Amino acid sequence: MSAPYYADDRVTLYHGDCREITEWLEADVLVTDPPYGYSHRSGGGPRGNASWKGTEIANDGDTGVRDWMLDSWGARPALVFGSWKRPRPEGVRAVLIWDKGGHAGMGDLSIPWKPNFEEVYVLGSGFKGARDSGVLSGYHVPANEAAGRVHPHEKPLSLMCHLIAKTTGAIADPCAGSGTGLVAAKQLGRTAIGVELEERYCEVIARRLSQGILDFGGIA
């Protein structure tokens, strides 16, 4: 068994590769944002001043991590972020669209549309709550580092709370990023198990979780 990087009465975080640290498989529902598989290389945002400018997402050369993770997870409920640029996972029951807002996305500048959305794949069963729109609008993140952004693939805390509220049981996030899913679970009074490969983001997650449930920022 691996030693946690951080733990409190709700959340346990491990530093390492989710294919080697497998405690997250003990949870009930998977809510995660894995590498999308198209070799993302960040431009650092509109001002080009972000600390991650020019960096790449680890294991993003293909969808291998995502597919291994879902194979290991089996038929249990899962909400997994992804991109239209790569094939969807097998067994997807529905696709939710996160509308990131008009400020987001550059994409192919030769066409008059921005790629300002991401997909969320719904797998398995056991979700709850009222039926509402599959287009998730009104959930925005800071545009750049100067506005408070700390991760190239951040997700809004409000969005993660909305998604997790549709589930039951302990949350697994084996690709925790900078921890929004774990913070959301804690705010909702849920337990969660996270794994993050990069130690600098483990530090961010630990700091956010140690602040309790007062963190209403939009960092992923």
Coordinates of C-alpha atoms in Angstrom, one line a residue:
M1 CA 0.0 0.0 0.0
S2 CA 1.3 3.4 -0.9
A3 CA 1.8 6.2 1.6
P4 CA -0.5 9.2 1.1
Y5 CA 0.9 12.6 0.0
Y6 CA -2.0 14.2 1.9
A7 CA -5.0 13.0 3.9
D8 CA -7.8 14.4 6.0
D9 CA -11.1 13.1 7.2
R10 CA -12.6 13.3 3.6
V11 CA -9.8 13.2 1.0
T12 CA -6.7 11.0 0.5
L13 CA -4.2 12.1 -2.2
Y14 CA -1.4 10.0 -3.6
H15 CA 1.6 11.2 -5.6
G16 CA 2.5 9.0 -8.5
D17 CA 1.2 7.1 -11.6
C18 CA -2.4 5.9 -11.3
R19 CA -1.4 2.7 -13.0
E20 CA 0.9 1.9 -10.1
I21 CA -1.0 3.4 -7.2
T22 CA -4.4 1.7 -7.4
E23 CA -6.1 2.7 -4.1
W24 CA -8.4 4.8 -6.2
L25 CA -10.1 1.7 -7.5
E26 CA -11.6 1.2 -4.0
A27 CA -14.0 4.2 -4.6
D28 CA -17.6 4.1 -6.0
V29 CA -17.7 6.5 -8.9
L30 CA -15.0 7.8 -11.2
V31 CA -14.9 11.5 -11.9
T32 CA -11.7 12.5 -13.7
D33 CA -9.9 14.5 -16.4
P34 CA -7.3 12.2 -17.9
P35 CA -4.8 13.1 -20.7
Y36 CA -6.9 13.5 -23.9
G37 CA -4.3 11.9 -26.2
Y38 CA -3.4 14.6 -28.7
S39 CA 0.0 15.7 -27.4
H40 CA -1.3 19.0 -26.0
R41 CA 1.4 21.7 -25.7
S42 CA 0.3 24.8 -23.8
G43 CA 0.8 28.2 -25.3
G44 CA 0.4 29.7 -21.8
G45 CA -2.9 31.6 -22.4
P46 CA -3.7 34.8 -24.2
R47 CA -1.0 36.8 -22.5
G48 CA 1.6 34.1 -22.9
N49 CA 2.8 34.6 -19.3
A50 CA 1.7 31.4 -17.6
S51 CA 4.2 29.3 -15.7
W52 CA 3.2 26.2 -17.8
K53 CA 3.9 27.9 -21.1
G54 CA 5.4 25.4 -23.6
T55 CA 4.9 22.5 -21.2
E56 CA 3.2 19.2 -22.3
I57 CA 0.7 17.1 -20.5
A58 CA 2.3 13.9 -19.2
N59 CA 1.2 10.7 -21.0
D60 CA -0.7 12.7 -23.6
G61 CA 0.7 11.0 -26.7
D62 CA -2.3 8.7 -26.9
T63 CA -5.4 7.6 -24.9
G64 CA -3.6 4.7 -23.3
V65 CA -3.9 6.0 -19.7
R66 CA -7.6 6.8 -20.2
D67 CA -8.3 3.4 -21.7
W68 CA -6.3 1.5 -19.1
M69 CA -8.1 3.4 -16.3
L70 CA -11.5 2.6 -17.7
D71 CA -10.7 -1.0 -18.3
S72 CA -9.6 -1.3 -14.7
W73 CA -12.7 0.5 -13.5
G74 CA -15.1 -1.8 -15.2
A75 CA -18.8 -1.2 -15.5
R76 CA -19.1 1.1 -12.5
P77 CA -20.3 4.7 -13.0
A78 CA -17.9 7.2 -14.4
L79 CA -17.8 10.8 -15.7
V80 CA -14.7 11.3 -17.8
F81 CA -13.6 14.5 -19.6
G82 CA -12.3 14.2 -23.2
S83 CA -12.0 15.7 -26.6
W84 CA -13.6 15.2 -30.0
K85 CA -10.0 15.0 -31.4
R86 CA -9.7 11.4 -30.3
P87 CA -12.2 8.4 -30.4
R88 CA -14.5 8.2 -27.4
P89 CA -14.2 5.4 -24.9
E90 CA -16.1 2.2 -25.4
G91 CA -19.4 2.0 -23.6
V92 CA -20.3 5.7 -23.5
R93 CA -24.0 6.1 -22.7
A94 CA -24.1 9.9 -23.2
V95 CA -21.9 12.8 -24.0
L96 CA -22.2 16.1 -22.1
I97 CA -20.8 19.3 -23.6
W98 CA -19.0 21.7 -21.3
D99 CA -19.5 25.2 -22.9
K100 CA -16.3 27.0 -21.7
G101 CA -17.6 30.4 -22.8
G102 CA -16.7 32.8 -25.6
H103 CA -13.3 33.8 -24.2
A104 CA -11.9 30.2 -24.4
G105 CA -10.2 28.4 -27.2
M106 CA -8.0 29.3 -30.2
G107 CA -7.9 26.3 -32.5
D108 CA -7.7 26.5 -36.3
L109 CA -7.6 30.2 -37.0
S110 CA -8.5 29.6 -40.7
I111 CA -12.1 28.9 -39.7
P112 CA -14.6 31.3 -38.1
W113 CA -15.4 29.1 -35.0
K114 CA -13.6 28.6 -31.7
P115 CA -13.1 25.2 -30.1
N116 CA -14.5 26.5 -26.8
F117 CA -16.0 23.3 -25.5
E118 CA -15.0 19.9 -24.1
E119 CA -16.8 16.6 -23.8
V120 CA -17.7 14.7 -20.7
Y121 CA -18.4 11.0 -21.2
V122 CA -21.1 9.3 -19.1
L123 CA -20.4 5.6 -18.5
G124 CA -22.0 3.0 -16.2
S125 CA -25.2 3.5 -14.2
G126 CA -26.3 4.7 -10.8
F127 CA -26.5 8.5 -11.3
K128 CA -29.2 10.6 -9.5
G129 CA -30.9 13.9 -9.5
A130 CA -33.2 15.9 -11.8
R131 CA -32.8 15.7 -15.5
D132 CA -31.3 18.8 -16.9
S133 CA -29.4 20.0 -19.9
G134 CA -26.6 18.0 -21.4
V135 CA -24.9 21.3 -22.4
L136 CA -23.1 22.5 -19.3
S137 CA -23.1 26.3 -19.6
G138 CA -22.1 29.1 -17.2
Y139 CA -19.1 27.4 -15.7
H140 CA -16.0 29.4 -16.5
V141 CA -12.3 29.4 -15.5
P142 CA -9.7 32.2 -15.3
A143 CA -8.3 33.1 -18.7
N144 CA -4.7 33.1 -17.7
E145 CA -2.2 33.0 -14.8
A146 CA -2.6 36.7 -13.9
A147 CA -6.3 36.0 -13.3
G148 CA -5.6 33.0 -11.1
R149 CA -5.2 30.1 -13.4
V150 CA -2.6 27.5 -12.4
H151 CA -3.2 24.5 -14.7
P152 CA -3.6 24.3 -18.5
H153 CA -6.6 21.9 -18.2
E154 CA -8.3 23.5 -15.2
K155 CA -12.0 22.9 -14.6
P156 CA -14.4 25.2 -12.7
L157 CA -15.2 24.2 -9.1
S158 CA -18.9 24.9 -9.7
L159 CA -18.9 22.5 -12.7
M160 CA -17.2 19.7 -10.7
C161 CA -19.7 20.2 -7.9
H162 CA -22.6 20.0 -10.4
L163 CA -21.3 16.7 -11.8
I164 CA -20.4 15.1 -8.5
A165 CA -23.8 16.0 -7.1
K166 CA -25.3 13.6 -9.7
T167 CA -23.4 10.7 -8.2
T168 CA -23.3 8.7 -5.0
G169 CA -20.5 7.2 -2.9
A170 CA -16.8 7.9 -2.7
I171 CA -15.1 9.7 -5.6
A172 CA -12.1 8.5 -7.5
D173 CA -9.9 10.9 -9.4
P174 CA -6.8 9.2 -10.6
C175 CA -5.7 12.2 -12.8
A176 CA -6.3 14.9 -10.2
G177 CA -4.6 17.8 -11.9
S178 CA -4.7 20.6 -9.3
G179 CA -7.5 19.1 -7.4
T180 CA -10.8 20.7 -8.2
G181 CA -12.6 17.4 -8.2
L182 CA -11.3 16.5 -4.8
V183 CA -12.1 20.0 -3.4
A184 CA -15.6 19.7 -4.9
A185 CA -16.1 16.3 -3.3
K186 CA -15.0 17.7 0.1
Q187 CA -17.3 20.6 -0.2
L188 CA -20.2 18.3 -0.9
G189 CA -19.4 16.2 2.2
R190 CA -18.2 13.3 0.2
T191 CA -15.0 11.2 0.5
A192 CA -12.5 11.0 -2.3
I193 CA -9.3 9.3 -3.4
G194 CA -7.0 11.1 -5.8
V195 CA -3.7 10.4 -7.6
E196 CA -1.6 13.0 -9.3
L197 CA 1.6 12.4 -11.2
E198 CA 3.3 15.8 -10.9
E199 CA 4.4 16.8 -7.4
R200 CA 4.0 20.5 -8.1
Y201 CA 0.3 19.9 -8.5
C202 CA 0.2 17.7 -5.4
E203 CA 1.4 20.7 -3.5
V204 CA -1.4 22.8 -5.0
I205 CA -4.0 20.2 -4.1
A206 CA -2.7 19.8 -0.5
R207 CA -2.8 23.5 0.0
R208 CA -6.3 23.8 -1.4
L209 CA -7.7 20.9 0.7
S210 CA -6.1 22.2 3.9
Q211 CA -8.0 25.4 3.4
G212 CA -11.2 23.5 4.2
I213 CA -14.5 24.2 2.3
L214 CA -14.1 27.9 1.8
D215 CA -12.3 27.7 -1.6
F216 CA -14.7 28.8 -4.3
G217 CA -12.1 29.4 -7.0
G218 CA -12.2 28.0 -10.5
I219 CA -9.0 26.1 -10.5
A220 CA -8.9 22.5 -11.7

